[in-house]
Structures are given as structure tokens and as C-alpha cells.
CSV table of C-alpha atoms in Angstrom, one decimal:
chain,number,residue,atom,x,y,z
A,1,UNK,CA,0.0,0.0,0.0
A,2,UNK,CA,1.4,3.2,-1.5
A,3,UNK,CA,1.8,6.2,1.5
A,4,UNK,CA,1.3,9.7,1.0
A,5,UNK,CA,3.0,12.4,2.9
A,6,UNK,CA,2.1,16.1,2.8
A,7,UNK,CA,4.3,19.1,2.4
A,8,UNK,CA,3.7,22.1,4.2
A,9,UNK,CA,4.4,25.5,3.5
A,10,UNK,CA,5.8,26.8,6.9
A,11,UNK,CA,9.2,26.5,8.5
A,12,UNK,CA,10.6,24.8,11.3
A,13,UNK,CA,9.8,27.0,13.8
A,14,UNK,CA,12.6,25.0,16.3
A,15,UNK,CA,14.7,25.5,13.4
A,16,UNK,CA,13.9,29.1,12.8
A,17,UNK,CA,14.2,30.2,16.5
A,18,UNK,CA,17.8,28.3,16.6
A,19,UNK,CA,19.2,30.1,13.8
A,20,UNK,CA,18.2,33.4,15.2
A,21,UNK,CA,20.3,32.5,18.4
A,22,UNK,CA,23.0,31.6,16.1
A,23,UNK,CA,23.0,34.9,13.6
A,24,UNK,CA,23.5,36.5,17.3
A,25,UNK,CA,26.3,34.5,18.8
A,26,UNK,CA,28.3,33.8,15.5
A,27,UNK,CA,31.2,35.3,15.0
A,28,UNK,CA,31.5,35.4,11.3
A,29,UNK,CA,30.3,38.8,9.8
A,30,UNK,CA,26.9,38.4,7.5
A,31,UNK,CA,23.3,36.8,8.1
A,32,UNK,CA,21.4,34.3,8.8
A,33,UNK,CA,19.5,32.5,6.2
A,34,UNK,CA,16.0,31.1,6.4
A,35,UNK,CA,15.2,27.6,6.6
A,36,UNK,CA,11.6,27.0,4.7
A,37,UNK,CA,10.5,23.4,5.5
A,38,UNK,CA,9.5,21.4,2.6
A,39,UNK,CA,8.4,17.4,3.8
A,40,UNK,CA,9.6,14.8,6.0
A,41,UNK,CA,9.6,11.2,5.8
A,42,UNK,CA,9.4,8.1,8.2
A,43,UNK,CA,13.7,7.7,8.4
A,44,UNK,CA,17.2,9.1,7.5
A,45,UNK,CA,17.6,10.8,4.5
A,46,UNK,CA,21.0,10.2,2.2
A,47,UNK,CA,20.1,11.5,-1.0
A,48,UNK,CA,17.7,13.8,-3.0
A,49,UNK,CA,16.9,15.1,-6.2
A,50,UNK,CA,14.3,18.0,-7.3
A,51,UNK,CA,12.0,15.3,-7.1
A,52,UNK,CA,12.7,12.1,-5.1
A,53,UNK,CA,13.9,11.3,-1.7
A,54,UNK,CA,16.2,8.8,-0.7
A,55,UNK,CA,15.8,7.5,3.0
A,56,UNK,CA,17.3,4.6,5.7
A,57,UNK,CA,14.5,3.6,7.7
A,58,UNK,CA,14.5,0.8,10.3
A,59,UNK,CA,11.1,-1.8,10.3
A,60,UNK,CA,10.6,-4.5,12.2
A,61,UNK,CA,14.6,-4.8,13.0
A,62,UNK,CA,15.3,-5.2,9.1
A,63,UNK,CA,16.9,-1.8,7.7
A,64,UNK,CA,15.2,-0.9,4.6
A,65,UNK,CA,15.7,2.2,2.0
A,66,UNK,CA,12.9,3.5,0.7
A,67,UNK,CA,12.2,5.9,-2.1
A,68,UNK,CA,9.6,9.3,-1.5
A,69,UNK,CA,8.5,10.7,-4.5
A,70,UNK,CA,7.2,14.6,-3.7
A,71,UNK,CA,6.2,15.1,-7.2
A,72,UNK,CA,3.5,12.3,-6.9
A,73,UNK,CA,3.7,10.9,-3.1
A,74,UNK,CA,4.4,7.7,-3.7
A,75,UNK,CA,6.5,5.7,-1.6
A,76,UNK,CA,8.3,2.5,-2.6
A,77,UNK,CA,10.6,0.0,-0.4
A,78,UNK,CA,13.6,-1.0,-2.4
A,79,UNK,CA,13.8,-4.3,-2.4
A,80,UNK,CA,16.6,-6.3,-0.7
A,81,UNK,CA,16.8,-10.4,-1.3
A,82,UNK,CA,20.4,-10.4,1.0
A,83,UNK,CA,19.2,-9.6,4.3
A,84,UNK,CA,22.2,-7.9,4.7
A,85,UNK,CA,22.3,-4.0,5.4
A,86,UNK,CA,22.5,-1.9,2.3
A,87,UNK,CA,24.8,0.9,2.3
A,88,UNK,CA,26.9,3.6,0.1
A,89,UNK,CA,22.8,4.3,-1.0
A,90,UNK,CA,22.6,7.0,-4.1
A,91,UNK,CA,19.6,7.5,-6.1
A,92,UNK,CA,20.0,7.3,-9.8
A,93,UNK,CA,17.4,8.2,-12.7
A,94,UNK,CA,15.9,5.4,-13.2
A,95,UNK,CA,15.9,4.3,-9.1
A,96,UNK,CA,18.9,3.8,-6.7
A,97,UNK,CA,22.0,1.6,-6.2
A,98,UNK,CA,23.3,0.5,-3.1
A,99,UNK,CA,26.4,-1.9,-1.7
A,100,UNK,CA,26.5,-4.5,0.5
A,101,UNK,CA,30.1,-5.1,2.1
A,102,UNK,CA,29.3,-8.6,4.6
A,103,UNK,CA,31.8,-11.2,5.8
A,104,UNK,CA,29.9,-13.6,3.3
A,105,UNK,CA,29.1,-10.9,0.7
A,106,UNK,CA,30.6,-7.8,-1.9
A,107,UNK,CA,27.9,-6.6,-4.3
A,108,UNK,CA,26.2,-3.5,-5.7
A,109,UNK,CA,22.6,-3.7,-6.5
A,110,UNK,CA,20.8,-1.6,-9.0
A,111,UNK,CA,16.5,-1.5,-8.5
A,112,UNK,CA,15.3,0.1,-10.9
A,113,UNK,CA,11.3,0.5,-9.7
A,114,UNK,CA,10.9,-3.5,-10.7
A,115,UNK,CA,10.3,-6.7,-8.4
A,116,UNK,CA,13.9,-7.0,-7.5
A,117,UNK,CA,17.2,-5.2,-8.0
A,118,UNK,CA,19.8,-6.3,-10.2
A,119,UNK,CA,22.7,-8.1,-8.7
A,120,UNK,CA,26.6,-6.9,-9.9
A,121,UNK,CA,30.0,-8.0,-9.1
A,122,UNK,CA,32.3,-5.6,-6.9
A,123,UNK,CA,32.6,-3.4,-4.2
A,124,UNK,CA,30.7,-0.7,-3.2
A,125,UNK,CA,33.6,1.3,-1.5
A,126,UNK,CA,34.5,3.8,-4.0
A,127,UNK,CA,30.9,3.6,-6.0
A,128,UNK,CA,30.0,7.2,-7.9
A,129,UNK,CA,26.8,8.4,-9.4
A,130,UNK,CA,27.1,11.0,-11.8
A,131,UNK,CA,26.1,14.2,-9.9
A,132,UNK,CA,23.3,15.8,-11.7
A,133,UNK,CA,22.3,13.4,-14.1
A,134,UNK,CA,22.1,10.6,-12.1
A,135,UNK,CA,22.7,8.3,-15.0
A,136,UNK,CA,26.2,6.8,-14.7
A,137,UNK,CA,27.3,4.5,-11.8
A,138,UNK,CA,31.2,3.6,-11.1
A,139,UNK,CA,32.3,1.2,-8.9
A,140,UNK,CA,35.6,-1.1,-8.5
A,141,UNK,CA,35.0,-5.1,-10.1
A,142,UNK,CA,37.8,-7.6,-10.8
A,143,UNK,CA,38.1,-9.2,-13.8
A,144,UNK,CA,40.5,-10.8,-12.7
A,145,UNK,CA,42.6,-7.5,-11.5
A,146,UNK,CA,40.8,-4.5,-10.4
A,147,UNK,CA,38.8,-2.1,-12.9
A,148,UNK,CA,36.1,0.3,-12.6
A,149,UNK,CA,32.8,-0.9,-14.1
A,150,UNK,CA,30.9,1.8,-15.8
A,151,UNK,CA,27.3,1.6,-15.6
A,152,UNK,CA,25.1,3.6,-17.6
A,153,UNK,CA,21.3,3.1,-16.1
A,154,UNK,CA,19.3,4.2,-18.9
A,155,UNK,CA,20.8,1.7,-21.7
A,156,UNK,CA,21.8,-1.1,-19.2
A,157,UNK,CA,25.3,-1.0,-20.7
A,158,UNK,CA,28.3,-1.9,-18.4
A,159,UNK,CA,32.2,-0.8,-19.5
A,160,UNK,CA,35.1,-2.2,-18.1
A,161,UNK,CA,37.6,1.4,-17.5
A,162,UNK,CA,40.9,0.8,-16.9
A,163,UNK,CA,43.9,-1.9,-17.1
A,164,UNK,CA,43.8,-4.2,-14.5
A,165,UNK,CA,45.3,-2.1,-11.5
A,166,UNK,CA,43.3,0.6,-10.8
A,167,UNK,CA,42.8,2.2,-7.5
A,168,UNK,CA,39.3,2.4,-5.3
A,169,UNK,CA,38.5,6.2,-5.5
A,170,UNK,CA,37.3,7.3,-8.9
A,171,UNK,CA,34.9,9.8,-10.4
A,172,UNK,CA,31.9,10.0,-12.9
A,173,UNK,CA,30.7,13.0,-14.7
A,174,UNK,CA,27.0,13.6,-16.3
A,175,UNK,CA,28.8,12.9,-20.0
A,176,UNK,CA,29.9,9.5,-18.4
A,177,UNK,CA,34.0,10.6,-18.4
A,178,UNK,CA,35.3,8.8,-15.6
A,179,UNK,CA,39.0,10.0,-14.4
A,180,UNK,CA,41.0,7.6,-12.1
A,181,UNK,CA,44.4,6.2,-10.8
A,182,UNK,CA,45.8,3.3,-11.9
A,183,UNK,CA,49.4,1.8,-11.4
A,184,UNK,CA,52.2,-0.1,-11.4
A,185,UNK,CA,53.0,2.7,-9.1
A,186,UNK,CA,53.8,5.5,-9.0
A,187,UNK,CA,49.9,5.7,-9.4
A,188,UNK,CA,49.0,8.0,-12.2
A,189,UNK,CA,45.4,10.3,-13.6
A,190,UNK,CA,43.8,8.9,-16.7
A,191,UNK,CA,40.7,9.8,-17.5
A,192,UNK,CA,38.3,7.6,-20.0
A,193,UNK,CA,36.1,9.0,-22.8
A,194,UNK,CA,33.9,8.6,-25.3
A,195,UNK,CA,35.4,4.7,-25.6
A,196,UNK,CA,39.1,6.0,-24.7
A,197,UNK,CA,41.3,6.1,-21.8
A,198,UNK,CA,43.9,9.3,-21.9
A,199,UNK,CA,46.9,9.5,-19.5
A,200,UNK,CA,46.8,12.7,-18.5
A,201,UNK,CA,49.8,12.6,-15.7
A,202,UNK,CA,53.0,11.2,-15.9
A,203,UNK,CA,54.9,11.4,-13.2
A,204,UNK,CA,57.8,9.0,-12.3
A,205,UNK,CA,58.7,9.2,-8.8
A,206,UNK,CA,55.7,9.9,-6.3
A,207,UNK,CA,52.2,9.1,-7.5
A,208,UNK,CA,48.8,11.0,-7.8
A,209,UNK,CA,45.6,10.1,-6.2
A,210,UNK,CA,41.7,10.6,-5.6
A,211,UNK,CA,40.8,12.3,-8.5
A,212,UNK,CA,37.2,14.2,-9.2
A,213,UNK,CA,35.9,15.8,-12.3
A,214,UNK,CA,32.8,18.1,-13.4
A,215,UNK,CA,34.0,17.0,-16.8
A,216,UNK,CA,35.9,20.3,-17.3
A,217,UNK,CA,38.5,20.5,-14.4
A,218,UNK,CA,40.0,17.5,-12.6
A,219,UNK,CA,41.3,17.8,-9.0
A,220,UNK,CA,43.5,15.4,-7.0
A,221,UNK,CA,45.9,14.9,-4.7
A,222,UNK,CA,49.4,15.0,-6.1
A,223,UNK,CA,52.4,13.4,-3.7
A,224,UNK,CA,55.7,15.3,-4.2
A,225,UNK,CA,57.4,13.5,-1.3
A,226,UNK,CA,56.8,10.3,0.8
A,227,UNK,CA,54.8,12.2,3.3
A,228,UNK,CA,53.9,15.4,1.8
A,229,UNK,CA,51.0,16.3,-1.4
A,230,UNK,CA,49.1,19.1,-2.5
A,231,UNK,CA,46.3,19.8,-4.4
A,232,UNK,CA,46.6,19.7,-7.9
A,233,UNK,CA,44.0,21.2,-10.9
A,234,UNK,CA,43.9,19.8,-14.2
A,235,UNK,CA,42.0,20.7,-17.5
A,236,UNK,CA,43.1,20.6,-21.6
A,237,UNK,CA,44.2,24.4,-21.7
A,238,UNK,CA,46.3,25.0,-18.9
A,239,UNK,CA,47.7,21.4,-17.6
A,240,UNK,CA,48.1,20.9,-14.2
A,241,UNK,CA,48.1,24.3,-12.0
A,242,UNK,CA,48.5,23.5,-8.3
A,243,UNK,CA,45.7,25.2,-5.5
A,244,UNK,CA,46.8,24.3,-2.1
A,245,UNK,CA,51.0,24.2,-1.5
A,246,UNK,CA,52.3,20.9,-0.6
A,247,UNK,CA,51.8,19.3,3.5
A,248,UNK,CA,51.7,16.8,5.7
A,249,UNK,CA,47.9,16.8,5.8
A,250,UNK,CA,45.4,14.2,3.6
A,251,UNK,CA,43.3,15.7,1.9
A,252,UNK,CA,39.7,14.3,1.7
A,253,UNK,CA,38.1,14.5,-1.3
A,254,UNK,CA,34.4,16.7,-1.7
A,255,UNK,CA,35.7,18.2,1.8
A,256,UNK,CA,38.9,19.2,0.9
A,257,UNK,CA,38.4,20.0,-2.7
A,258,UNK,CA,35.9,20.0,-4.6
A,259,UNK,CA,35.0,20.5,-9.2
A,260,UNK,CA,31.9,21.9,-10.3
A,261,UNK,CA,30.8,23.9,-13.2
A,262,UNK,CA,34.0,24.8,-14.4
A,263,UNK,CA,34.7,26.5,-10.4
A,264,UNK,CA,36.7,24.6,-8.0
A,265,UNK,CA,36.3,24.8,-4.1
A,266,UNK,CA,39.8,23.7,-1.8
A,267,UNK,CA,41.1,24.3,1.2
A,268,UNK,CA,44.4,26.3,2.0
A,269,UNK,CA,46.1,26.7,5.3
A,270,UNK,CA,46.4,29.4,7.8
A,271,UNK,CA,48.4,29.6,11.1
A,272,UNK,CA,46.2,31.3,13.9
A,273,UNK,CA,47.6,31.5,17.6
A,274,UNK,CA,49.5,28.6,16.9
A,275,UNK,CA,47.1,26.6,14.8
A,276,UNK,CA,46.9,25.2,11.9
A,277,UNK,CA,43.5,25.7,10.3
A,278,UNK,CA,41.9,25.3,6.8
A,279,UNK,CA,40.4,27.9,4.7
A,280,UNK,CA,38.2,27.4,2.0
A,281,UNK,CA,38.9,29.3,-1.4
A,282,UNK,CA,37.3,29.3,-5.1
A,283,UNK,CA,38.3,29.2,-8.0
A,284,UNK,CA,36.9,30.7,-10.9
A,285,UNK,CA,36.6,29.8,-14.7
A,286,UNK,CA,38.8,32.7,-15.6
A,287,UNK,CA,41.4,31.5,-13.0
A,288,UNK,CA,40.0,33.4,-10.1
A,289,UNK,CA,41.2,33.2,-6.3
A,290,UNK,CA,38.5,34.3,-3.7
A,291,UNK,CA,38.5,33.2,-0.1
A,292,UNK,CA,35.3,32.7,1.4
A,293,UNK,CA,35.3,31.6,4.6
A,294,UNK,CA,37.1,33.2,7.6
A,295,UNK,CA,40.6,33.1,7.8
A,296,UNK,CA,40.7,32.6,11.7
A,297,UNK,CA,38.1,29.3,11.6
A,298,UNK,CA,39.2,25.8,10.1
A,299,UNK,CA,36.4,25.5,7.6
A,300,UNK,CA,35.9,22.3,5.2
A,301,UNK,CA,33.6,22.1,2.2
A,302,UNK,CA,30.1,20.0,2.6
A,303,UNK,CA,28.7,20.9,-1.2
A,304,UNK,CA,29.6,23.1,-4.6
A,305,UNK,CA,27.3,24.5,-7.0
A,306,UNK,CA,29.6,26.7,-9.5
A,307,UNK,CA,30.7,29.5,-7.5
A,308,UNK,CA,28.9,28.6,-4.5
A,309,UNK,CA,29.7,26.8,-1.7
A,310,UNK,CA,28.4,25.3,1.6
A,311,UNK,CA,30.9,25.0,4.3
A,312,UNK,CA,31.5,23.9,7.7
A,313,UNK,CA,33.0,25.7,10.7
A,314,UNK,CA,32.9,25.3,14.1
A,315,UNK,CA,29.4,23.3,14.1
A,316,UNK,CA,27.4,25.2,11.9
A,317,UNK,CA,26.8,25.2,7.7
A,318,UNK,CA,27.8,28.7,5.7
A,319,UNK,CA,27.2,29.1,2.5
A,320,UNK,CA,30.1,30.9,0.8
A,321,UNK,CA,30.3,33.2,-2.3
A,322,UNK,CA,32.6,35.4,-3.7
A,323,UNK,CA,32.0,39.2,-3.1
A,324,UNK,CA,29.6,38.4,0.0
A,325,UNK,CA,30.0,38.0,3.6
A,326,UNK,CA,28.9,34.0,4.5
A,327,UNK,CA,25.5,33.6,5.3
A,328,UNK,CA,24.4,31.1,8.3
A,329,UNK,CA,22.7,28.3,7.3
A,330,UNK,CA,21.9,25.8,9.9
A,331,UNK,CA,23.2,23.7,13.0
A,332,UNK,CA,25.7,20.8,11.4
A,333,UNK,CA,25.9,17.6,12.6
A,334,UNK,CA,27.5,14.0,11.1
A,335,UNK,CA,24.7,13.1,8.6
A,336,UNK,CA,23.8,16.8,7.8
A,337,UNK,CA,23.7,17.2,3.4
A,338,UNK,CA,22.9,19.9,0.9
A,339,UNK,CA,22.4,20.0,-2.7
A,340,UNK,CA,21.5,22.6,-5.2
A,341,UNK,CA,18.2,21.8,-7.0
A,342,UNK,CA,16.3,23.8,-9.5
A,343,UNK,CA,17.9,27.3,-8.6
A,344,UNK,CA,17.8,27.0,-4.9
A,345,UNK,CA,20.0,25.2,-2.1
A,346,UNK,CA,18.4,22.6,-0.1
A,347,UNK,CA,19.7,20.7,3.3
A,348,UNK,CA,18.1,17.6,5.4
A,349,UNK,CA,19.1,16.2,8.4
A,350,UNK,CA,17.1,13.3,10.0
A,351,UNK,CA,13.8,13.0,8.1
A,352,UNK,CA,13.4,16.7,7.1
A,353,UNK,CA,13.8,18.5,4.0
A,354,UNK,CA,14.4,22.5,4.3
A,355,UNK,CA,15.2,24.9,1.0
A,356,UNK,CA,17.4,27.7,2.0
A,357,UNK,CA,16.3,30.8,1.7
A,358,UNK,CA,18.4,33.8,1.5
């Protein structure tokens, strides 16, 4: 039996009255947004699109994911024959994919609204959807020796990327480019194409790592010493232009750098009263340096939409943009997402779904 849930029009008033108290007490210069509530549904949320809601829910001690459409309110329970707990959950456009990474079993699943998901070989740890799209799917498979299978949904059409030594952490763009590392170390960036795999690196000594894409810039991590790397840009015209100087610090990808739209968010390093702390910075299109979060608080990036960019800092969500002082967004906790849909930024937490409001 198919639920319905109904959106409302008002805000969180808890939410409301706890971001006033914030926009007081902060001490980063700017205001505070306004949360709008939009729906909640019956679990956790992990993904969204301008549509459809992706949620972990917990029934009758089996974990379940279930699918909330706001366009129509339907609900669906994706089906799961393992018994296992799904994980690494993403929605895709024709329904979702998930991992399951048990003592007795290593598979991704793809449902595509039918009966029963479809079952493929590999590891979930390192799978990628394409971000707006939602129509290609990575993930690591051995063949034997480990490649990246790319999946597009919409043609059920798999493609082995790679040569046989490839590393875990990949990326997909929306024209189904996948860039990635692959070895005999020194590991080195290749991205694959339109039925071709370019190397696009070739270093000799240390290798290069954790690469993302928006399928104009690439970003990774570049080692230029056993225990030092910086953060490295890379598109056609210019090559590879570094962002952050080389240190001691790993660098998470999507927190610590971040491609979108032909903009890319990273982090860079102050010293305050002794500490070191991270700022974030964008870059533009035309090559462009703007900080936009404090220089005093260690900041990391949540979410990019071109030149915007939601960050974290001392327990709270900013969204940052060139030329403007950052704007509050709400409380952060682990769990806490946001995602730019349709001209607007939206964040969940828990079961609710807020559009910010500035």
C-alpha cells in the first residue's frame, strides 16, 4: 500500500528560533539564512533530487531504503533479497543503487522501480553516481585484476575502465568521463572518454591520487614527497596548475576539494595563535582566487554548485560566495547534506527537507 505524505508550506519554527540564536552568537560577519520546510519522511535521509527522496528507515529490526517521491507521493521499499544491510545508498534516474560489504558478501545492486534489483559483481567502497544526471554509476569489479565498471542506467550498458590495477576512488561525470588512478605505481590520472582512456599525468617518482571531475577541471591529490601532497588542478588548456602548496595533511576528497561547473572549491592553510586551520577558497573559470570563509576558523567544504559553496565551521553550515560576507545556514551535525536543485540550495538532516532561503 502506497503512502502519502504532505508538504507544508511553513518553517521549522525550532529551526527558525535556533538560527536566530546563532546569527547572534556567531562570529562570522553576514546573516542568517531562512530555513523553509518542505516534507519529511518516516527515516534518514541520504540523497535527494528535485523530485525524489532517498531514505534509511529501520522496520521491524530489518533496515530498509525506501524511495519518496514529492512530485507524486508515492513511496516505494527497495527491495533487498540479501538480508544484509544496504549501504553507500545513491539515487539514480531510473531508481537507486546501493552496496552490500558482509563477511559472506561484496555486491552493488541496482532497483530500478521493478520486483527486484539487479545483482553486480564488486565493491561498493568507491561507487559514484554522476552528480546531476544521475545516469552513470562507477564502482571497482575484478576481472581478474581491479577495474572500474561503468554503468550507464538508462541503456543497461556496463564498461570495463581501466587496465587491471586501478585504484578504489574514482569519479563519474554527467557525460559519463570517468577519471581515475591506476598503477604499477607510481599511481597515475587517466581519465576515460567517449570509448578511450587518456593519461593525462605522468609522473615518475611519487604518484597521484583521488581524482574528481565536473568533466571540465580534474582535481586530485598530487604526492611530491613520501609524506607530503598538494592539491593539484587539471584541464586541456592550462595542464596541471597546483591550488593548495604541498603538507603533511590528507586531503579528503568533496571536503577538501571540490570541481563543479567549471569552479573549484579547496582548502588552504592558515596559522592562527599557533594553529593550523583550513580555509576554503574558489576558484573561478577565468582563473579566479576568492576566499570565502574566515581566515581565523578551520572551515571544510560540505557541497559546490559553481561559485557557490556550503561549508562547515565550528558546528554550523555557511554558505560561501565570492564578493559576500557568508551567510548562516543551519546547525551541522555528522549526517547533515545539501544539494543545489532547480535554482535553490536545499539541506536535510534526519527525516526533514528544508530549501534555504536567503
Amino acid at each position: 500500500m502506497e503512502m502519502h505524505f504532505i508538504e507544508r508550506p511553513f518553517p521549522s519554527l525550532f529551526l527558525r528560533a535556533a538560527l536566530a540564536v546563532l546569527a547572534a552568537t556567531t562570529s562570522f560577519a553576514g546573516q542568517a539564512a531562512h530555513l523553509e520546510y518542505v516534507t519529511k519522511v518516516g527515516g534518514t535521509i541520504t540523497d535527494v533530487t528535485p523530485q525524489r527522496i532517498l531514505f534509511f528507515v529501520i522496520e521491524d529490526g530489518r533496515p530498509l531504503l525506501k524511495v519518496y517521491n514529492r512530485a507524486t507521493g508515492s513511496l516505494r521499499v527497495v527491495p533487498d533479497p540479501t538480508g544484509h544491510t544496504p549501504g553507500y545508498e545513491k539515487l539514480t534516474a531510473r531508481g537507486a543503487v546501493y552496496g552490500i560489504t558482509e563477511d559472506d558478501e561484496t555486491s552493488v545492486y541496482e532497483w530500478n522501480g521493478g520486483a527486484a534489483p539487479i545483482w553486480n559483481d564488486g565493491t561498493p567502497r568507491g561507487m559514484r553516481v554522476s552528480p546531476n544526471n544521475k545516469r552513470y554509476v562507477i564502482w571497482p569489479t575484478w576481472r581478474p585484476g581491479r577495474y572500474l565498471n561503468l554503468r550507464d542506467v538508462m541503456l543497461y550498458k556496463d564498461t570495463l575502465v581501466g587496465n587491471g590495477r586501478v585504484a578504489d576512488l574514482a569519479d563519474v561525470g554527467d557525460g559519463g568521463e570517468v577519471v581515475y588512478t591506476e598503477g604499477p605505481a607510481p599511481y597515475n590520472v587517466f581519465r576515460y572518454r567517449a570509448g578511450q582512456s587518456v593519461q593525462l599525468t605522468h609522473d615518475l617518482t611519487y604518484s597521484n591520487f583521488n581524482p574528481l571531475t565536473d568533466g571540465i577541471n580534474i582535481v586530485y591529490r598530487k604526492q611530491v614527497a613520501d609524506t607530503a601532497s598538494r592539491i593539484v588542478m587539471y584541464n586541456d588548456n592550462l595542464g596541471e596548475v597546483t591550488l593548495r602548496d604541498a603538507s603533511g595533511d590528507f586531503f579528503t576528497p568533496r571536503v577538501d576539494y571540490f570541481p563543479s561547473n567549471g569552479w573549484v572549491g579547496f582548502t588552504r592553510l592558515n596559522t592562527v595563535e599557533g594553529q593550523t586551520v583550513r580555509q576554503v577558497w574558489l576558484r573561478s573559470p577565468q582563473g579566479q582566487l576568492t576566499a570565502v570563509s574566515p581566515a581565523g576558523e578551520d572551515a571544510s567544504i560540505n557541497a559546490m554548485w559553481g561559485g557557490q559553496a556550503m561549508f562547515v565551521s565550528k558546528g554550523y553550515l555557511y554558505l560561501g560566495r565570492p564578493g559576500a560576507a557568508p551567510e548562516l545556514v543551519s546547525p551541522f551535525a555528522e549526517g547533515t547534506g545539501s544539494a543545489w536543485l532547480q535554482g535553490s540550495w536545499y539541506v536535510y538532516f534526519g527525516g526533514g527537507l528544508y530549501r534555504v532561503v536567503l
